PDB file of C-alpha atoms in Angstrom:
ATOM      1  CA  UNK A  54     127.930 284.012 146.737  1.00 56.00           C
ATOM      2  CA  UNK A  55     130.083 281.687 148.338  1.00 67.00           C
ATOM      3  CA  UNK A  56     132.940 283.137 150.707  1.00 75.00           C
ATOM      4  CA  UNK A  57     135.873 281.553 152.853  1.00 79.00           C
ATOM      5  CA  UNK A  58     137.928 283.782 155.484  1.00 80.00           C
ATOM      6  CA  UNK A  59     141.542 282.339 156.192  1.00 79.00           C
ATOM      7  CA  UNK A  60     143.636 283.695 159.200  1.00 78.00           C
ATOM      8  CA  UNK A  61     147.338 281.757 159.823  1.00 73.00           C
ATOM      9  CA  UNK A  62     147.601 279.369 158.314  1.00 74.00           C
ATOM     10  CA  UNK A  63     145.769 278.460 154.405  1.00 74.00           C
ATOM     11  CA  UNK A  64     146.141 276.139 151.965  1.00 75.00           C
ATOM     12  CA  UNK A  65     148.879 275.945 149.416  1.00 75.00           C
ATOM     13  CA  UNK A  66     146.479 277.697 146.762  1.00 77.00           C
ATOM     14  CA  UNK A  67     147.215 281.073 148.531  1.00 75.00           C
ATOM     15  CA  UNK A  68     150.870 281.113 149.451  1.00 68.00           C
ATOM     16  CA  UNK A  69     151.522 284.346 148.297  1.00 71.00           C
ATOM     17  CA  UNK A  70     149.317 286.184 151.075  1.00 70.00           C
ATOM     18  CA  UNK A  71     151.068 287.398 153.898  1.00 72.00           C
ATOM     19  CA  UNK A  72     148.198 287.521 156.815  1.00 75.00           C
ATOM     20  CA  UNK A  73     144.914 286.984 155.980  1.00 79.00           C
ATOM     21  CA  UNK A  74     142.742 285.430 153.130  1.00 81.00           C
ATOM     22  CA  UNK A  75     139.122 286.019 152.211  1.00 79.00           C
ATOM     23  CA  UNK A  76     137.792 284.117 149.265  1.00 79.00           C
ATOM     24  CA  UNK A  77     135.125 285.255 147.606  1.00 79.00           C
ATOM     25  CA  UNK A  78     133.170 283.575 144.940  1.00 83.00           C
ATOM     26  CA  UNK A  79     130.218 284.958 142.790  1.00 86.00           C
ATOM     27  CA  UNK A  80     127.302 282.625 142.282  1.00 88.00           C
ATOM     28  CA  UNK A  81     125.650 282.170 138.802  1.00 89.00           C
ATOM     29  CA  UNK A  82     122.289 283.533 138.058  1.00 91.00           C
ATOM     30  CA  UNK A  83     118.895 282.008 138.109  1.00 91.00           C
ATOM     31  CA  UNK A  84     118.590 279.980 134.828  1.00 89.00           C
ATOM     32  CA  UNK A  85     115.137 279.251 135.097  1.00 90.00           C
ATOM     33  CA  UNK A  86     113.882 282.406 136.032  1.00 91.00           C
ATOM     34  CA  UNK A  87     114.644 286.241 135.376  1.00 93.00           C
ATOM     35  CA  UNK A  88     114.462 288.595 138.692  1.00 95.00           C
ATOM     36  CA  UNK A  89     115.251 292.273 139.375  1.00 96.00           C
ATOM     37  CA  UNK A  90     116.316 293.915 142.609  1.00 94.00           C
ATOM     38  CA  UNK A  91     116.415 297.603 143.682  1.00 95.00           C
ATOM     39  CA  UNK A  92     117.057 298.519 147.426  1.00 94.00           C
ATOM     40  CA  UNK A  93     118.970 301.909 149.208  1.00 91.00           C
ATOM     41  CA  UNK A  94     120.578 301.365 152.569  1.00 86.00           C
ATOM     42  CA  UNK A  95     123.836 302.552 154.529  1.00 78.00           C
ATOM     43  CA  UNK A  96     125.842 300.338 152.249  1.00 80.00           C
ATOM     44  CA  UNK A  97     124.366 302.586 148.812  1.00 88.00           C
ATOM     45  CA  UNK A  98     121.870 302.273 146.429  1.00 93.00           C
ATOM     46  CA  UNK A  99     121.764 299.323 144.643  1.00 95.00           C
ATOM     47  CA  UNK A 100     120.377 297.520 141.260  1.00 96.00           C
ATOM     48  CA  UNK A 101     120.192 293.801 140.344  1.00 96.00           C
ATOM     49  CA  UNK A 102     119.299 291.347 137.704  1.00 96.00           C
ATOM     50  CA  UNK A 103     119.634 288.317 136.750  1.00 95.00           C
ATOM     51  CA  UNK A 104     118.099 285.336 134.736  1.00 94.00           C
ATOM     52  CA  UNK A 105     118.183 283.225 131.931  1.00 94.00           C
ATOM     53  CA  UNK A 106     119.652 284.583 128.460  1.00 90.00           C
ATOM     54  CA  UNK A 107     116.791 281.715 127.201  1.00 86.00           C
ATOM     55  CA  UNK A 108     114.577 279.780 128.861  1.00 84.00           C
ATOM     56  CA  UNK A 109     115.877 276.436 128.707  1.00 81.00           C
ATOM     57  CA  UNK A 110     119.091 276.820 127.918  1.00 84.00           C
ATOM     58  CA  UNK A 111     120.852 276.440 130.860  1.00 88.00           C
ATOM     59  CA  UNK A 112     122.718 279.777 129.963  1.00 93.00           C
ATOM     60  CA  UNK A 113     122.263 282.297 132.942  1.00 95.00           C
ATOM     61  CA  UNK A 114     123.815 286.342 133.863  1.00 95.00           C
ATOM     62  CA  UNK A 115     123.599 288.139 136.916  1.00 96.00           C
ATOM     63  CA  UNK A 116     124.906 292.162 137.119  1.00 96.00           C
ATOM     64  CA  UNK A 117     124.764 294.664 140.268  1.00 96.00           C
ATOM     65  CA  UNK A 118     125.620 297.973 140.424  1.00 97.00           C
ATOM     66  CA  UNK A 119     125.670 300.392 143.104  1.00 96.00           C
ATOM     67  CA  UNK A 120     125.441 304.007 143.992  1.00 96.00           C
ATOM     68  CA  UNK A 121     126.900 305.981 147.269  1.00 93.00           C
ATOM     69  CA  UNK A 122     123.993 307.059 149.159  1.00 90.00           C
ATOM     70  CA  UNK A 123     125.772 309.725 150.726  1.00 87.00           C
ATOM     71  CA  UNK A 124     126.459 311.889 147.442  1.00 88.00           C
ATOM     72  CA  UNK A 125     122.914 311.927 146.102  1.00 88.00           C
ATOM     73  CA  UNK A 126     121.886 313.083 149.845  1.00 86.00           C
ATOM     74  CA  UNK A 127     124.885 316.057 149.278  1.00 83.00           C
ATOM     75  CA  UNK A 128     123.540 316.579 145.759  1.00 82.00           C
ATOM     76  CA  UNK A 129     119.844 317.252 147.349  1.00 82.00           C
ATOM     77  CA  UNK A 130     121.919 319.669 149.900  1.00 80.00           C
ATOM     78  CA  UNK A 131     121.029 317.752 152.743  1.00 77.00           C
ATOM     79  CA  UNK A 132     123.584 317.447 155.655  1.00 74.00           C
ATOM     80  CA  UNK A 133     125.371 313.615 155.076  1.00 68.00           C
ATOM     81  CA  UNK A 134     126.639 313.408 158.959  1.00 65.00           C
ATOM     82  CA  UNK A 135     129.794 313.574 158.011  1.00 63.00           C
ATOM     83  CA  UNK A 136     130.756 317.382 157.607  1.00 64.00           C
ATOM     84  CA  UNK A 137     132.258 318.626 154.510  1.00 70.00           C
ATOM     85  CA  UNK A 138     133.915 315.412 153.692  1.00 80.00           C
ATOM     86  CA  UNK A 139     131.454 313.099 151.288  1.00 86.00           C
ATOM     87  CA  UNK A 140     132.513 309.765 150.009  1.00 89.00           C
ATOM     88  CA  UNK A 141     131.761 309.309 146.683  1.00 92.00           C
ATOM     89  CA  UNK A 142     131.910 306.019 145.301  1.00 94.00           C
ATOM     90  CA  UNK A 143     130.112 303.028 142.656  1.00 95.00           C
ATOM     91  CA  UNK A 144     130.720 299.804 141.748  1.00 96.00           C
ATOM     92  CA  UNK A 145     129.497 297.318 139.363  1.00 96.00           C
ATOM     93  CA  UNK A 146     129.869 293.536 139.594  1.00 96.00           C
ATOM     94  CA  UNK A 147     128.700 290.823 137.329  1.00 96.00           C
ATOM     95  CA  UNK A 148     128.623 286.852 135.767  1.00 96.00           C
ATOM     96  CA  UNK A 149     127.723 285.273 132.844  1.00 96.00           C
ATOM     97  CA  UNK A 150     127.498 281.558 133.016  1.00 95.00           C
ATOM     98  CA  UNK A 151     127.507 279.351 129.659  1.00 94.00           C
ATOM     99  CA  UNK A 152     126.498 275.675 130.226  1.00 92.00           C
ATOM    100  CA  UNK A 153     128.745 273.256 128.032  1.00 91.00           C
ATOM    101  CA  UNK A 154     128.405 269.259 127.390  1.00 90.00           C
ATOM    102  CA  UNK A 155     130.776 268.556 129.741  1.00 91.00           C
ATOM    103  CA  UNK A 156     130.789 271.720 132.525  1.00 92.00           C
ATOM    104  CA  UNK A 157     130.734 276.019 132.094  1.00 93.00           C
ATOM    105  CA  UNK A 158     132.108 278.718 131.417  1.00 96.00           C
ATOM    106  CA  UNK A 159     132.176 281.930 133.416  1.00 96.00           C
ATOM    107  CA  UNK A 160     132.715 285.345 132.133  1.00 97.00           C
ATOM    108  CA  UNK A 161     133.258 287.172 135.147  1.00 96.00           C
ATOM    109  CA  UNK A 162     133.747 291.409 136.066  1.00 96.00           C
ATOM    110  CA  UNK A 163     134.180 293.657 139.272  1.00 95.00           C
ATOM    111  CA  UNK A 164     134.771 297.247 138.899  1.00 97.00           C
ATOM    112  CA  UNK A 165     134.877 300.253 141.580  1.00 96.00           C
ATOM    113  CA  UNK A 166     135.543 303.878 141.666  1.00 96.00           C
ATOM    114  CA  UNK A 167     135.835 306.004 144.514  1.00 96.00           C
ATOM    115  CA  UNK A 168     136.952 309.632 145.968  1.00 94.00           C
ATOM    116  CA  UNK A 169     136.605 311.594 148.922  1.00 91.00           C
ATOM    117  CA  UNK A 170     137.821 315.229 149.348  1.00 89.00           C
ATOM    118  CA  UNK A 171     139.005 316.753 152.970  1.00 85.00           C
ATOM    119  CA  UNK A 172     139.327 320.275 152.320  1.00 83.00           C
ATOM    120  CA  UNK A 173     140.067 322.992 154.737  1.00 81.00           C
ATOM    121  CA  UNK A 174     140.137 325.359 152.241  1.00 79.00           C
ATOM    122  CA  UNK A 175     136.266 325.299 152.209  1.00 76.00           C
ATOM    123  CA  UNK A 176     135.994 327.259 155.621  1.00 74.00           C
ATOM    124  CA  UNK A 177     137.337 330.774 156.663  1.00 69.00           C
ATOM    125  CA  UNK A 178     137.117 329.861 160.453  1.00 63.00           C
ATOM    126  CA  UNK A 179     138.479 327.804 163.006  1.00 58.00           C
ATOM    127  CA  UNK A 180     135.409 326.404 163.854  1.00 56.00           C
ATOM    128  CA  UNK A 181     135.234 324.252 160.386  1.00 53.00           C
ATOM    129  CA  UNK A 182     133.290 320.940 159.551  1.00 55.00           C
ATOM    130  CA  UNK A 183     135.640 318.683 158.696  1.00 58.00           C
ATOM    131  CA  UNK A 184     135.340 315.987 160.923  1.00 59.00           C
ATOM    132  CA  UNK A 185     138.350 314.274 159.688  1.00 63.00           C
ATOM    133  CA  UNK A 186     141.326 316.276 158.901  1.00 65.00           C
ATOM    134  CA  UNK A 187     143.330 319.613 160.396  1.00 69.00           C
ATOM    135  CA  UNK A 188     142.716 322.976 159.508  1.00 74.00           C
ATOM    136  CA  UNK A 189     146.060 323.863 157.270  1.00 83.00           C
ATOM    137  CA  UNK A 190     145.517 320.502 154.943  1.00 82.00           C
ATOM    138  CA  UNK A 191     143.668 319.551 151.774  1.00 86.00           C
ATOM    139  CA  UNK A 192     143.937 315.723 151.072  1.00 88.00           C
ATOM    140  CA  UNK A 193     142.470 314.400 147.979  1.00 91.00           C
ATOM    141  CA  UNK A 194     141.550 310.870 148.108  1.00 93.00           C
ATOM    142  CA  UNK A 195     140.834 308.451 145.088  1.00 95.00           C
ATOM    143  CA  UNK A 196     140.554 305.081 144.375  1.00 96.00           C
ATOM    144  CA  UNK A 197     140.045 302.529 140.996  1.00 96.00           C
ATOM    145  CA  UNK A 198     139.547 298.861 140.856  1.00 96.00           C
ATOM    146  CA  UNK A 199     139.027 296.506 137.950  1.00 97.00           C
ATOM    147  CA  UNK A 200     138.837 293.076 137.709  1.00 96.00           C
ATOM    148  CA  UNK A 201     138.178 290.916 134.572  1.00 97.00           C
ATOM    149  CA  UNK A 202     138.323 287.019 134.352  1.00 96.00           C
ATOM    150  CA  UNK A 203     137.009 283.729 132.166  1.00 97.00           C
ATOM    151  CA  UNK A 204     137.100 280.519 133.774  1.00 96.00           C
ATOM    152  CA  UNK A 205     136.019 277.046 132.220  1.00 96.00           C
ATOM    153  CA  UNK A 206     135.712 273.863 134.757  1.00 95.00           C
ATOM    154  CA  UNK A 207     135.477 270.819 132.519  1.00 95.00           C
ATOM    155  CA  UNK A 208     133.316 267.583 134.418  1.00 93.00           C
ATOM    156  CA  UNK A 209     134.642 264.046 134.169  1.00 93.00           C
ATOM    157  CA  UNK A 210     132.074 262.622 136.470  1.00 91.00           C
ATOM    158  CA  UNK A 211     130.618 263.990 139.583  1.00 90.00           C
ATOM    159  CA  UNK A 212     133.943 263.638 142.056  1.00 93.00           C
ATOM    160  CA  UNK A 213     136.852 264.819 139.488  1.00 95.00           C
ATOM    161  CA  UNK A 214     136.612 268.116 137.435  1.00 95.00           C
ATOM    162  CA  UNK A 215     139.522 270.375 135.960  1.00 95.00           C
ATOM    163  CA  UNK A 216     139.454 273.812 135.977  1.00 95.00           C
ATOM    164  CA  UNK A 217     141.037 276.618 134.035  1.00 96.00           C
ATOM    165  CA  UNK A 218     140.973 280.757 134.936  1.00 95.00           C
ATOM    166  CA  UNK A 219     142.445 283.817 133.811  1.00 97.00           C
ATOM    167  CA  UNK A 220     142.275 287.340 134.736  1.00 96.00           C
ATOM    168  CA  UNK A 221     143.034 290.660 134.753  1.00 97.00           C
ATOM    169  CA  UNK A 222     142.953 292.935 137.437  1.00 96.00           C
ATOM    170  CA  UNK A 223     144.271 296.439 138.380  1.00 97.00           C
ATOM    171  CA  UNK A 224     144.285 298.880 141.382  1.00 96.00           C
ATOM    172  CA  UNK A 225     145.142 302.175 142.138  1.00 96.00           C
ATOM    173  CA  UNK A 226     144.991 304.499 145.051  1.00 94.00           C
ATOM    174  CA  UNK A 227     146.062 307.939 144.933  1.00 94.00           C
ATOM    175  CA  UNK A 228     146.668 310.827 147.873  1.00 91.00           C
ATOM    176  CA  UNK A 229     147.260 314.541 147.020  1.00 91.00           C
ATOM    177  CA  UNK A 230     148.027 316.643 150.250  1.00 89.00           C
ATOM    178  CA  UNK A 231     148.164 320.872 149.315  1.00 89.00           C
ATOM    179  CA  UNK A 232     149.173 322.976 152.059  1.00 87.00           C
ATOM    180  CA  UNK A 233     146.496 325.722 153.086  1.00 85.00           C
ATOM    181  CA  UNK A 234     147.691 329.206 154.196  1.00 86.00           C
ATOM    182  CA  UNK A 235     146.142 331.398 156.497  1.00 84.00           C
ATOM    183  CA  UNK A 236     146.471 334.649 158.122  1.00 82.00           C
ATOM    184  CA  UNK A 237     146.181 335.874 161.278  1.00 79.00           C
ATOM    185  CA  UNK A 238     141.967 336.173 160.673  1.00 79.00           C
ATOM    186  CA  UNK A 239     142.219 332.416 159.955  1.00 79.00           C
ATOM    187  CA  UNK A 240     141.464 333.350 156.572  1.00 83.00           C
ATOM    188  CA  UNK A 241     142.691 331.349 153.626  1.00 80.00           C
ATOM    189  CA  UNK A 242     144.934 333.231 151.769  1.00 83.00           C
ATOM    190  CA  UNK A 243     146.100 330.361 149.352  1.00 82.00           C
ATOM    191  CA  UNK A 244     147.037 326.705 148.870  1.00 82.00           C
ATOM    192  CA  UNK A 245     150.362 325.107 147.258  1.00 84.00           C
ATOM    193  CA  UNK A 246     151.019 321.347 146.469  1.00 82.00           C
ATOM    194  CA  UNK A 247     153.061 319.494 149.040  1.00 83.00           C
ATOM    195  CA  UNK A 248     152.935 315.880 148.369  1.00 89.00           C
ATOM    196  CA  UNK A 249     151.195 313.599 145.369  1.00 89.00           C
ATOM    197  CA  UNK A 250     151.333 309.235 146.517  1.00 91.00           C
ATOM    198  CA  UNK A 251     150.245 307.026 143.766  1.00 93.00           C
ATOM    199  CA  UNK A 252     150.465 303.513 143.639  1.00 95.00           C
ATOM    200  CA  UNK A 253     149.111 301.773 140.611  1.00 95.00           C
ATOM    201  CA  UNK A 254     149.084 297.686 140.210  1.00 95.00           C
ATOM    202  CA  UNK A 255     148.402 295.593 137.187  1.00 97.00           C
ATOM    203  CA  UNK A 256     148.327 291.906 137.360  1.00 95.00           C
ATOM    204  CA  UNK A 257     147.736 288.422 135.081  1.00 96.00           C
ATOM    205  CA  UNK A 258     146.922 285.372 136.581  1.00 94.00           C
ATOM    206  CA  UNK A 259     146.214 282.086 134.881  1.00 95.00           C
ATOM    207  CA  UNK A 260     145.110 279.201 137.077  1.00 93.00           C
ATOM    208  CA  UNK A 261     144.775 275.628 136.546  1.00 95.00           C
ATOM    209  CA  UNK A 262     143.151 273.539 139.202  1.00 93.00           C
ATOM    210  CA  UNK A 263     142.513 269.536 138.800  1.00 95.00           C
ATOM    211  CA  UNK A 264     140.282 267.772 141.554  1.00 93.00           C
ATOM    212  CA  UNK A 265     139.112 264.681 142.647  1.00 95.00           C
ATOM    213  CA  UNK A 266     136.530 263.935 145.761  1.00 93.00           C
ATOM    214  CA  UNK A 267     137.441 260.646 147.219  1.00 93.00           C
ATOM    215  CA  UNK A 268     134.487 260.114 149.817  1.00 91.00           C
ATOM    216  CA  UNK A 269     132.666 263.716 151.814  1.00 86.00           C
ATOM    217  CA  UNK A 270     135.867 263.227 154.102  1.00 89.00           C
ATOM    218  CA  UNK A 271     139.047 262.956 151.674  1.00 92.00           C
ATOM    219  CA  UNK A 272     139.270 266.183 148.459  1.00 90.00           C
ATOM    220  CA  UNK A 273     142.381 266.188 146.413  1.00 91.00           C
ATOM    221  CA  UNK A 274     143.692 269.679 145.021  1.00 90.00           C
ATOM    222  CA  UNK A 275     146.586 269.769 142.685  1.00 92.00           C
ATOM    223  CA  UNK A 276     147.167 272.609 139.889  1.00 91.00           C
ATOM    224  CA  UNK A 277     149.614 275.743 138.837  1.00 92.00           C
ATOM    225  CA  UNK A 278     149.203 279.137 139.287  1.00 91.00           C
ATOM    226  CA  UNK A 279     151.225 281.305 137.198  1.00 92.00           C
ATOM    227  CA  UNK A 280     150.963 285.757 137.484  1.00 91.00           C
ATOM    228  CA  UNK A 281     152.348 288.300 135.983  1.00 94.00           C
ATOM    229  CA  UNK A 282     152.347 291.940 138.486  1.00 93.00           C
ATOM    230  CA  UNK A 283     153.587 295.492 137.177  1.00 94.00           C
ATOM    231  CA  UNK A 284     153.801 298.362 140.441  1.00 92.00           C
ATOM    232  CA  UNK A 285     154.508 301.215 140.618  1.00 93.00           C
ATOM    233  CA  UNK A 286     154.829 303.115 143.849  1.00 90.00           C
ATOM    234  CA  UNK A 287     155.547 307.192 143.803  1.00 88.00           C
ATOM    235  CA  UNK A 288     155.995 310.031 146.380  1.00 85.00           C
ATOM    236  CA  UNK A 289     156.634 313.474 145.185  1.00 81.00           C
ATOM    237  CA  UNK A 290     156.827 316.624 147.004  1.00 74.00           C
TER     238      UNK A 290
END
């Protein structure tokens, strides 16, 4: 995976962003050989592959997925560290590369879901185990991301190339906040909506890049990017 990290000022190609930029590009898979991955860490647990579709073909896919470590350690009732409030969350990520005459083509995916409950309403005392929220408050936290692309870079020789992308992509991140009542026991006694936030964004992008290498010291980058964004931003209490 390839990845560039822009702060200030960034080339022309992103002069939409507004702070920051980080680039991130997804390698192909092996195409001589197939391999498989399985590891479990802080970050989650995690599956890979990737290889040839046929040997010799040039042809090559790659696919990840990933797991939250901290729910399957909740669903073995084990304590997570982080007191009643367990993020739950998977992704899956992956690239199929087709080798043409005269360059590729890239079928490319990312995908994520995630939640993460902080309820008060779980505990009857003042002495409760949410780490990260007050003790009249239930916030429910959720999260989607999708992005789906196809990109073909066509070779003229080895310095100029011209290269075509679109995508899909949508995100959406969602807070509901209930109010918890209690008595004077510090006993919950009931719960009522307060406020629902939702923002939701769809967007189509179709990118056309043409470049030419001069010498290791001079690159020229000219091209059109064209998008297409749907929001929607609501509040209701």
């Amino acid at each position: 995976t390839d990845s560039e990290f822009y702060t200030g000022a960034f080339p022309a190609t992103y002069g939409n962003a507004m702070s920051g930029v980080f680039d991130l590009s997804m390698r192909n898979g092996n195409s001589e050989k197939r391999e498989y991955m399985a590891q479990i860490g802080f970050n989650g647990l995690e599956f890979g592959a990737e290889g040839p579709f046929k040997e010799g073909s040039g042809h090559s896919y790659m696919a990840n997925y990933r797991y939250s470590v901290p729910a399957i350690i909740e669903g073995l009732n084990l304590n997570t560290g982080t007191g009643d409030a367990v993020p739950y969350y998977q992704d899956l990520s992956f690239k199929l590369n087709f080798k043409m005459p005269k360059g590729q083509l890239s079928l490319f995916g990312i995908g994520g879901l995630s939640h993460i409950d902080l309820l008060s309403s779980e505990t009857n005392s003042s002495e409760d185990n949410n780490l990260y929220n007050g003790s009249f408050l239930d916030i429910y936290n959720t999260s989607k991301t999708g992005v789906l692309g196809l990109k073909y870079m066509h070779l003229f020789n080895k310095n100029t190339s011209w290269s075509n992308a679109i995508s899909a992509s949508y995100t959406s991140f969602g807070a509901d906040v209930d109010t918890v009542y209690r008595d004077e026991s510090f006993k919950v006694i009931g719960t009522s909506d307060y406020v629902v936030n939702q923002f939701d964004e769809t967007k189509y992008t179709w990118t056309s890049v043409f470049r030419h290498r001069f010498n290791t010291r001079n690159l020229m980058e000219a091209g059109t990017i064209i998008s297409l964004s749907d929001a929607s931003m609501k509040r209701e209490m």
